[in-house]
Coordinates of C-alpha atoms in Angstrom, one line a residue:
X601 CA 190.8 32.4 -30.1
X602 CA 188.6 31.0 -33.0
X603 CA 185.1 29.7 -32.1
X604 CA 182.2 28.4 -34.5
X605 CA 179.2 29.8 -34.6
X606 CA 176.5 27.5 -36.5
X607 CA 173.0 28.2 -36.6
X608 CA 170.5 25.1 -36.8
X609 CA 167.3 23.7 -38.6
X610 CA 169.1 23.6 -42.1
X611 CA 168.9 20.4 -44.6
X612 CA 172.2 18.9 -45.8
X613 CA 172.8 17.7 -49.7
X614 CA 175.4 17.4 -52.0
X615 CA 178.4 15.0 -51.8
X616 CA 181.5 15.2 -49.7
X617 CA 185.0 14.2 -50.1
X618 CA 187.0 12.8 -47.6
X619 CA 190.4 12.8 -46.6
X620 CA 193.2 11.2 -45.9
X621 CA 192.3 9.8 -42.3
X622 CA 194.8 11.4 -39.8
X623 CA 195.9 7.9 -37.8
X624 CA 197.6 6.1 -41.0
X625 CA 199.3 9.4 -41.9
X626 CA 200.5 9.6 -37.8
X627 CA 202.6 6.3 -38.1
X628 CA 204.0 6.5 -42.3
X629 CA 205.0 10.2 -40.9
X630 CA 207.3 8.4 -38.5
X631 CA 208.2 5.0 -40.4
X632 CA 210.0 7.6 -42.1
X633 CA 212.4 7.9 -39.9
X634 CA 213.2 4.4 -41.0
X635 CA 215.0 5.9 -44.5
X636 CA 217.9 7.9 -45.9
X637 CA 215.8 7.9 -49.3
X638 CA 213.2 11.0 -50.0
X639 CA 209.5 9.4 -49.1
X640 CA 206.8 11.1 -51.4
X641 CA 203.2 11.6 -48.7
X642 CA 200.4 11.8 -50.8
X643 CA 196.6 12.4 -49.6
X644 CA 197.8 13.7 -45.8
X645 CA 194.5 15.5 -44.0
X646 CA 195.4 19.6 -43.8
X647 CA 195.1 19.3 -40.1
X648 CA 197.4 20.8 -36.8
X649 CA 198.4 16.9 -36.2
X650 CA 199.9 16.5 -39.9
X651 CA 201.8 19.8 -39.8
X652 CA 203.4 19.0 -36.2
X653 CA 204.8 16.2 -36.3
X654 CA 206.6 17.4 -39.8
X655 CA 207.9 20.2 -36.8
X656 CA 209.2 17.5 -35.1
X657 CA 211.2 15.3 -37.9
X658 CA 212.6 19.3 -38.5
X659 CA 213.2 19.7 -35.5
X660 CA 215.9 15.4 -35.2
X661 CA 217.5 17.2 -38.7
X662 CA 215.1 15.9 -41.6
X663 CA 213.6 17.9 -44.6
X664 CA 210.6 18.5 -45.2
X665 CA 208.7 20.0 -48.4
X666 CA 205.0 19.6 -47.4
X667 CA 202.3 21.7 -50.3
X668 CA 199.0 20.6 -50.1
X669 CA 197.7 16.9 -49.3
X670 CA 201.4 16.3 -50.6
X671 CA 205.3 15.7 -48.6
X672 CA 208.0 14.8 -49.2
X673 CA 210.4 13.8 -46.5
X674 CA 214.4 12.8 -46.5
X675 CA 215.3 12.0 -42.4
X676 CA 219.7 12.0 -44.2
X677 CA 220.4 14.5 -42.3
X678 CA 218.5 14.2 -39.1
X679 CA 221.3 14.8 -36.5
X680 CA 218.8 14.7 -33.0
X681 CA 217.4 12.3 -32.1
X682 CA 215.8 13.8 -28.7
X683 CA 212.1 14.3 -29.4
X684 CA 211.9 17.6 -27.6
X685 CA 208.5 18.3 -24.9
X686 CA 207.9 21.0 -26.4
X687 CA 206.0 18.8 -29.7
X688 CA 205.3 15.9 -27.8
X689 CA 203.0 16.9 -25.3
X690 CA 200.9 18.9 -28.1
X691 CA 200.8 15.1 -29.3
X692 CA 200.9 11.7 -28.2
X693 CA 201.1 10.4 -31.3
X694 CA 204.5 12.1 -31.0
X695 CA 206.1 8.9 -28.6
X696 CA 205.4 7.0 -32.5
X697 CA 209.4 8.6 -33.1
X698 CA 210.7 6.2 -29.9
X699 CA 211.1 3.0 -32.2
X700 CA 212.0 4.3 -34.9
X701 CA 215.0 6.7 -34.0
X702 CA 215.5 3.1 -31.8
X703 CA 216.5 0.8 -34.0
X704 CA 217.5 2.9 -36.5
X705 CA 220.3 5.2 -34.1
X706 CA 220.4 2.7 -31.4
X707 CA 220.1 6.2 -29.0
X708 CA 216.7 9.0 -28.4
X709 CA 215.1 10.8 -26.0
X710 CA 211.5 11.2 -26.2
X711 CA 209.8 13.5 -23.9
X712 CA 206.5 10.9 -22.9
X713 CA 203.6 12.1 -24.3
X714 CA 200.6 15.0 -24.5
X715 CA 197.1 15.2 -25.9
X716 CA 193.8 14.2 -26.4
X717 CA 192.2 14.1 -21.8
X718 CA 190.8 11.6 -23.0
X719 CA 191.7 8.6 -20.1
X720 CA 195.2 7.7 -19.1
X721 CA 197.0 5.9 -22.4
X722 CA 200.0 4.3 -20.4
X723 CA 202.7 4.3 -22.9
X724 CA 204.4 1.0 -20.5
X725 CA 203.3 -1.6 -23.3
X726 CA 205.5 -0.1 -25.6
X727 CA 208.7 0.6 -23.0
X728 CA 208.0 -3.5 -22.0
X729 CA 208.4 -5.1 -26.0
X730 CA 211.6 -2.4 -26.4
X731 CA 212.8 -4.1 -23.9
X732 CA 211.7 -7.4 -25.0
X733 CA 214.0 -6.6 -27.5
X734 CA 217.2 -5.5 -26.2
X735 CA 216.5 -2.0 -25.3
X736 CA 218.2 -0.3 -21.8
X737 CA 215.4 1.9 -21.0
X738 CA 214.7 4.1 -17.9
X739 CA 212.7 7.7 -17.5
X740 CA 214.3 10.6 -16.8
X741 CA 213.6 14.7 -16.2
X742 CA 210.3 13.7 -18.3
X743 CA 212.1 11.6 -21.0
X744 CA 212.8 8.5 -22.0
X745 CA 216.2 7.2 -22.4
X746 CA 216.1 4.7 -24.3
X747 CA 219.7 2.4 -25.8
X748 CA 220.7 0.2 -27.7
X749 CA 223.9 0.3 -29.4
X750 CA 223.8 -2.8 -31.2
X751 CA 220.7 -2.7 -32.4
X752 CA 217.0 -4.0 -31.4
X753 CA 216.9 -8.0 -31.5
X754 CA 214.0 -10.4 -32.1
X755 CA 211.1 -11.3 -29.4
X756 CA 208.6 -12.9 -29.1
X757 CA 206.4 -9.9 -27.6
X758 CA 202.2 -9.9 -26.4
X759 CA 200.5 -7.4 -25.5
X760 CA 198.0 -8.0 -22.5
X761 CA 195.7 -5.1 -24.8
X762 CA 195.5 -4.2 -27.0
X763 CA 197.6 -1.2 -28.2
X764 CA 197.5 0.4 -32.1
X765 CA 200.6 3.3 -30.4
X766 CA 202.4 -0.1 -29.2
X767 CA 201.9 -2.6 -32.6
X768 CA 202.9 0.5 -35.1
X769 CA 206.2 1.8 -32.2
X770 CA 206.8 -1.9 -32.6
X771 CA 206.2 -3.2 -36.0
X772 CA 208.6 -0.2 -37.3
X773 CA 211.0 -1.3 -34.6
X774 CA 211.8 -5.1 -35.9
X775 CA 211.5 -4.1 -39.0
X776 CA 215.5 -3.0 -38.7
X777 CA 216.0 -5.5 -35.7
X778 CA 218.3 -8.3 -35.6
X779 CA 216.4 -11.9 -36.8
X780 CA 212.3 -11.9 -36.4
X781 CA 209.9 -9.4 -34.0
X782 CA 205.8 -12.3 -33.5
X783 CA 203.2 -9.3 -32.5
X784 CA 200.4 -11.2 -30.3
X785 CA 197.4 -9.7 -30.1
X786 CA 197.7 -7.0 -32.3
X787 CA 196.5 -3.8 -33.2
X788 CA 194.0 -5.0 -36.7
X789 CA 192.6 -1.0 -37.8
X790 CA 193.4 -0.4 -40.8
X791 CA 195.6 2.6 -39.8
X792 CA 198.1 -1.1 -39.0
X793 CA 197.4 -2.8 -41.8
X794 CA 198.5 0.1 -44.2
X795 CA 201.4 0.8 -42.6
X796 CA 202.7 -2.6 -42.6
X797 CA 202.1 -2.6 -45.7
X798 CA 203.5 0.1 -46.8
X799 CA 206.5 -1.1 -44.7
X800 CA 206.3 -5.2 -46.6
X801 CA 206.4 -2.7 -50.5
X802 CA 210.0 -1.8 -49.1
X803 CA 211.0 -5.4 -48.7
X804 CA 210.6 -6.4 -44.9
X805 CA 208.7 -9.2 -44.8
X806 CA 205.7 -9.0 -42.9
X807 CA 203.4 -12.2 -42.3
X808 CA 199.7 -12.2 -40.6
X809 CA 198.7 -8.4 -42.4
X810 CA 195.6 -7.5 -41.3
X811 CA 195.7 -9.4 -38.1
X812 CA 196.6 -9.6 -33.9
X813 CA 199.3 -12.1 -34.5
X814 CA 202.4 -10.7 -37.3
X815 CA 204.8 -11.8 -38.1
X816 CA 208.1 -9.5 -38.8
X817 CA 211.9 -11.1 -40.5
X818 CA 213.8 -7.7 -40.1
X819 CA 216.6 -6.3 -41.8
X820 CA 219.4 -5.8 -39.4
X821 CA 220.0 -2.9 -39.5
X822 CA 219.6 -1.9 -43.6
X823 CA 217.7 1.5 -43.6
X824 CA 214.5 0.8 -46.3
X825 CA 213.3 2.6 -50.0
X826 CA 209.7 2.9 -49.3
X827 CA 207.1 3.0 -52.3
X828 CA 205.3 6.5 -52.4
X829 CA 202.6 5.9 -50.7
X830 CA 198.1 7.6 -50.9
X831 CA 196.8 7.9 -47.4
X832 CA 194.1 5.7 -46.5
X833 CA 190.4 7.7 -46.7
X834 CA 189.1 8.9 -43.2
X835 CA 186.7 6.8 -41.6
X836 CA 186.3 8.7 -38.5
X837 CA 185.9 11.6 -40.9
X838 CA 183.3 9.9 -43.4
X839 CA 180.7 8.9 -40.3
X840 CA 180.6 12.3 -38.2
X841 CA 179.7 12.9 -41.7
X842 CA 176.9 10.4 -41.8
X843 CA 176.0 11.3 -38.8
X844 CA 175.5 14.7 -40.2
X845 CA 173.0 13.6 -42.8
X846 CA 171.0 11.2 -39.4
X847 CA 170.8 13.9 -37.9
X848 CA 170.1 16.7 -39.7
X849 CA 167.2 13.7 -42.2
X850 CA 169.5 15.3 -45.2
X851 CA 170.5 12.9 -48.3
X852 CA 174.2 13.5 -48.8
X853 CA 177.0 10.8 -50.9
X854 CA 180.6 10.7 -49.6
X855 CA 183.6 9.7 -51.9
X856 CA 186.4 8.5 -51.4
X857 CA 186.0 6.3 -48.4
X858 CA 186.8 2.8 -47.6
X859 CA 183.0 1.5 -47.0
X860 CA 185.2 -1.3 -45.5
X861 CA 186.0 0.6 -43.0
X862 CA 183.0 1.8 -41.7
X863 CA 181.3 -1.3 -41.5
X864 CA 180.3 -1.3 -37.5
X865 CA 179.1 2.4 -38.2
X866 CA 176.8 1.9 -40.7
X867 CA 175.8 -1.3 -39.4
X868 CA 174.5 0.8 -36.4
X869 CA 173.0 3.8 -38.4
X870 CA 170.8 0.9 -40.0
X871 CA 170.1 -0.3 -36.9
X872 CA 168.8 3.4 -36.3
X873 CA 166.6 3.4 -39.1
X874 CA 169.1 4.8 -42.6
X875 CA 170.2 3.1 -45.4
X876 CA 172.9 3.3 -47.9
X877 CA 173.1 2.8 -52.2
X878 CA 177.0 1.7 -51.3
X879 CA 179.6 2.0 -54.9
X880 CA 182.6 0.8 -55.2
X881 CA 184.0 4.0 -53.2
X882 CA 181.2 6.7 -52.9
X883 CA 178.5 6.3 -50.0
X884 CA 175.2 7.3 -49.8
X885 CA 172.9 7.7 -47.4
X886 CA 169.1 7.8 -47.0
X887 CA 167.7 9.3 -44.4
X888 CA 165.9 7.7 -41.0
X889 CA 161.9 8.8 -40.8
X890 CA 162.6 8.3 -37.5
X891 CA 165.5 6.9 -35.3
X892 CA 165.9 4.0 -33.4
X893 CA 167.2 3.9 -30.8
X894 CA 170.6 1.6 -29.8
X895 CA 172.8 0.1 -27.8
X896 CA 176.8 0.3 -28.4
X897 CA 180.0 -1.1 -27.0
X898 CA 182.9 0.6 -28.1
X899 CA 185.8 -1.8 -28.7
X900 CA 188.8 -2.4 -30.8
X901 CA 188.4 -2.4 -34.4
X902 CA 186.7 -3.8 -36.2
X903 CA 184.2 -3.2 -33.1
X904 CA 182.8 0.0 -32.4
X905 CA 184.4 3.2 -32.9
X906 CA 186.2 4.2 -29.3
X907 CA 186.1 7.5 -31.6
X908 CA 182.6 7.5 -33.0
X909 CA 181.2 6.9 -30.2
X910 CA 180.7 11.1 -29.4
X911 CA 179.0 11.3 -32.9
X912 CA 176.5 8.6 -32.0
X913 CA 175.7 9.1 -29.1
X914 CA 175.0 13.5 -30.4
X915 CA 172.5 11.4 -32.5
X916 CA 170.5 9.1 -30.0
X917 CA 169.6 12.6 -28.7
X918 CA 166.6 12.2 -31.0
X919 CA 165.5 8.3 -30.9
X920 CA 162.5 7.3 -30.0
X921 CA 163.0 5.9 -27.3
X922 CA 165.4 5.1 -25.1
X923 CA 170.2 4.0 -25.4
X924 CA 172.5 2.7 -24.3
X925 CA 176.8 4.1 -24.8
X926 CA 179.3 1.7 -22.1
X927 CA 181.9 2.5 -23.4
X928 CA 184.6 -0.2 -22.9
X929 CA 188.4 1.5 -23.8
X930 CA 188.7 4.9 -22.3
X931 CA 188.0 6.1 -18.7
X932 CA 186.3 9.9 -19.4
X933 CA 185.5 9.2 -23.0
X934 CA 182.5 10.5 -21.2
X935 CA 183.5 14.5 -20.7
X936 CA 180.6 16.0 -23.7
X937 CA 177.9 14.7 -21.7
X938 CA 177.3 17.3 -20.1
X939 CA 178.2 19.6 -22.8
X940 CA 175.2 17.8 -24.7
X941 CA 172.9 18.1 -21.5
X942 CA 173.4 22.3 -22.0
X943 CA 171.7 21.9 -24.9
X944 CA 168.7 20.5 -23.8
X945 CA 170.1 16.6 -24.2
X946 CA 168.5 13.5 -21.7
X947 CA 171.7 11.4 -20.4
X948 CA 172.3 9.7 -17.4
X949 CA 175.6 8.7 -16.7
X950 CA 176.7 5.4 -13.7
X951 CA 180.6 4.4 -15.0
X952 CA 181.1 4.1 -18.6
X953 CA 177.9 3.2 -18.9
X954 CA 175.6 6.3 -21.0
X955 CA 171.9 6.0 -21.3
X956 CA 170.3 8.2 -23.5
X957 CA 167.1 9.1 -23.8
X958 CA 165.7 10.6 -26.4
X959 CA 163.9 14.1 -26.9
X960 CA 162.1 16.9 -29.0
X961 CA 164.0 19.0 -30.0
X962 CA 168.0 20.5 -28.9
X963 CA 168.2 24.7 -28.4
X964 CA 171.1 26.7 -28.8
X965 CA 173.2 27.5 -25.7
X966 CA 177.8 27.7 -25.9
X967 CA 179.5 25.0 -24.9
X968 CA 183.3 23.7 -25.2
X969 CA 184.7 21.2 -26.6
X970 CA 186.9 19.0 -25.0
X971 CA 188.4 17.1 -27.1
X972 CA 188.5 15.5 -30.5
X973 CA 186.1 13.9 -30.6
X974 CA 183.3 15.7 -28.1
X975 CA 184.3 18.3 -30.6
X976 CA 182.2 16.5 -33.0
X977 CA 179.5 15.4 -31.6
X978 CA 178.7 18.9 -30.6
X979 CA 179.0 20.2 -33.9
X980 CA 176.6 17.7 -34.9
X981 CA 175.0 18.6 -31.5
X982 CA 174.3 22.4 -33.3
X983 CA 173.4 21.4 -37.1
X984 CA 169.7 20.8 -36.1
X985 CA 169.6 22.3 -32.6
X986 CA 167.0 25.5 -33.0
X987 CA 168.3 29.3 -32.7
X988 CA 173.1 29.4 -31.8
X989 CA 175.1 27.8 -30.7
X990 CA 178.3 29.3 -30.0
X991 CA 181.2 26.1 -29.5
X992 CA 184.6 27.1 -28.2
X993 CA 187.9 25.6 -27.6
X994 CA 187.6 24.5 -31.5
X995 CA 191.1 23.6 -31.3
X996 CA 190.6 20.2 -31.2
X997 CA 188.9 19.7 -34.6
X998 CA 191.6 21.6 -36.1
X999 CA 193.7 18.5 -34.6
X1000 CA 191.8 16.0 -36.6
X1001 CA 189.4 17.5 -39.1
X1002 CA 190.4 19.2 -42.0
X1003 CA 188.6 21.9 -43.1
X1004 CA 184.4 20.9 -41.0
X1005 CA 183.4 24.4 -41.4
X1006 CA 183.9 23.5 -45.5
X1007 CA 182.9 21.2 -45.7
X1008 CA 179.4 21.0 -44.6
X1009 CA 178.4 24.7 -45.5
X1010 CA 179.0 23.7 -48.6
X1011 CA 176.5 20.9 -48.1
X1012 CA 174.0 23.3 -46.5
X1013 CA 175.0 23.7 -43.3
X1014 CA 175.1 27.5 -41.4
X1015 CA 178.7 27.5 -39.8
X1016 CA 181.3 29.9 -39.2
X1017 CA 184.4 30.5 -37.0
X1018 CA 184.8 33.0 -35.4
X1019 CA 187.5 35.1 -33.1
X1020 CA 186.5 35.7 -30.0
X1021 CA 186.9 38.9 -28.7
X1022 CA 189.5 39.8 -26.6

């Protein structure tokens, strides 16, 4: 099993190009099921989750040509509507095939999902919404069995809480439904917005794109023809590199970013003393002379993203004072705390609130990644820890970061991927 060896204390400099957003690419890939025509997707990140979902399409009978950051997908030949446990258990986002498979074929079986152990993320909201659209759903043998032999029907869907995956699944299902679907309390993330725009360009009338109320006029079963789609930049990857610059007291430039998607992270970094030069799709960060403590609470977009909580926690370890971090979205998303404390951090937990007291230094140690974003927090801490830090279980990192060690090495970090001795 691979691990990362990081020797801390190296300043960063230079430029880094941000990859496409994994969380935008996954629903876009699932949406190609709504078409029998070839769909070209560009700017796909080279991460495990993308390859996993593309493999699922081929297991369903679709054809995929995937080279570099481009994929050509043709789902005319789909012959199976069963998304098997082998794939879905590896990645929660596989549940996104549920809506489009049911809408197109009138029935499907999708394994209950797996993925990062950051907390309960039940799909009951997805299922309740599909039932409101006329689907008959049973859970048997660890699979969701869904049927809508006469097609799905438009409905008014009110989500009890904001759900990104639920919004995406119902959006795709509604695209082929008979009649109009209205989604109340829809997720507003940029990744959801791009999925809306992709489907709208294929001829589906959607009102309210970018808002928390979406109105979708379904095609009544007519399949879609998608234009070539370029995946938006990854705002979480971009935020992670901004934190890498801030924690190493370095100035770097990010290329191919959307600054509007980074407002929450940039605001907090400015509050901590960093400054920025923003020019179209380029951001240069200038580090703080002394990091100030900050309080933050994770919220749905456009609030502070839960996917940046761990990285900012690593950063606040070096702030002069106490920072308070409240995690409101996932109950198990503080598993990186014990590992940061192993490096010498001073973090106290009480329920969903963490108090971080700034320290002067960290010391390298053996640490273990517990989930995707926790992994990146450990990388950030290791960049400034004295001595060598070895980060194990980095398969979490490979799920969501495109060549993290290569990009950091190019910026000046001393980071090496190694294989553990058996």
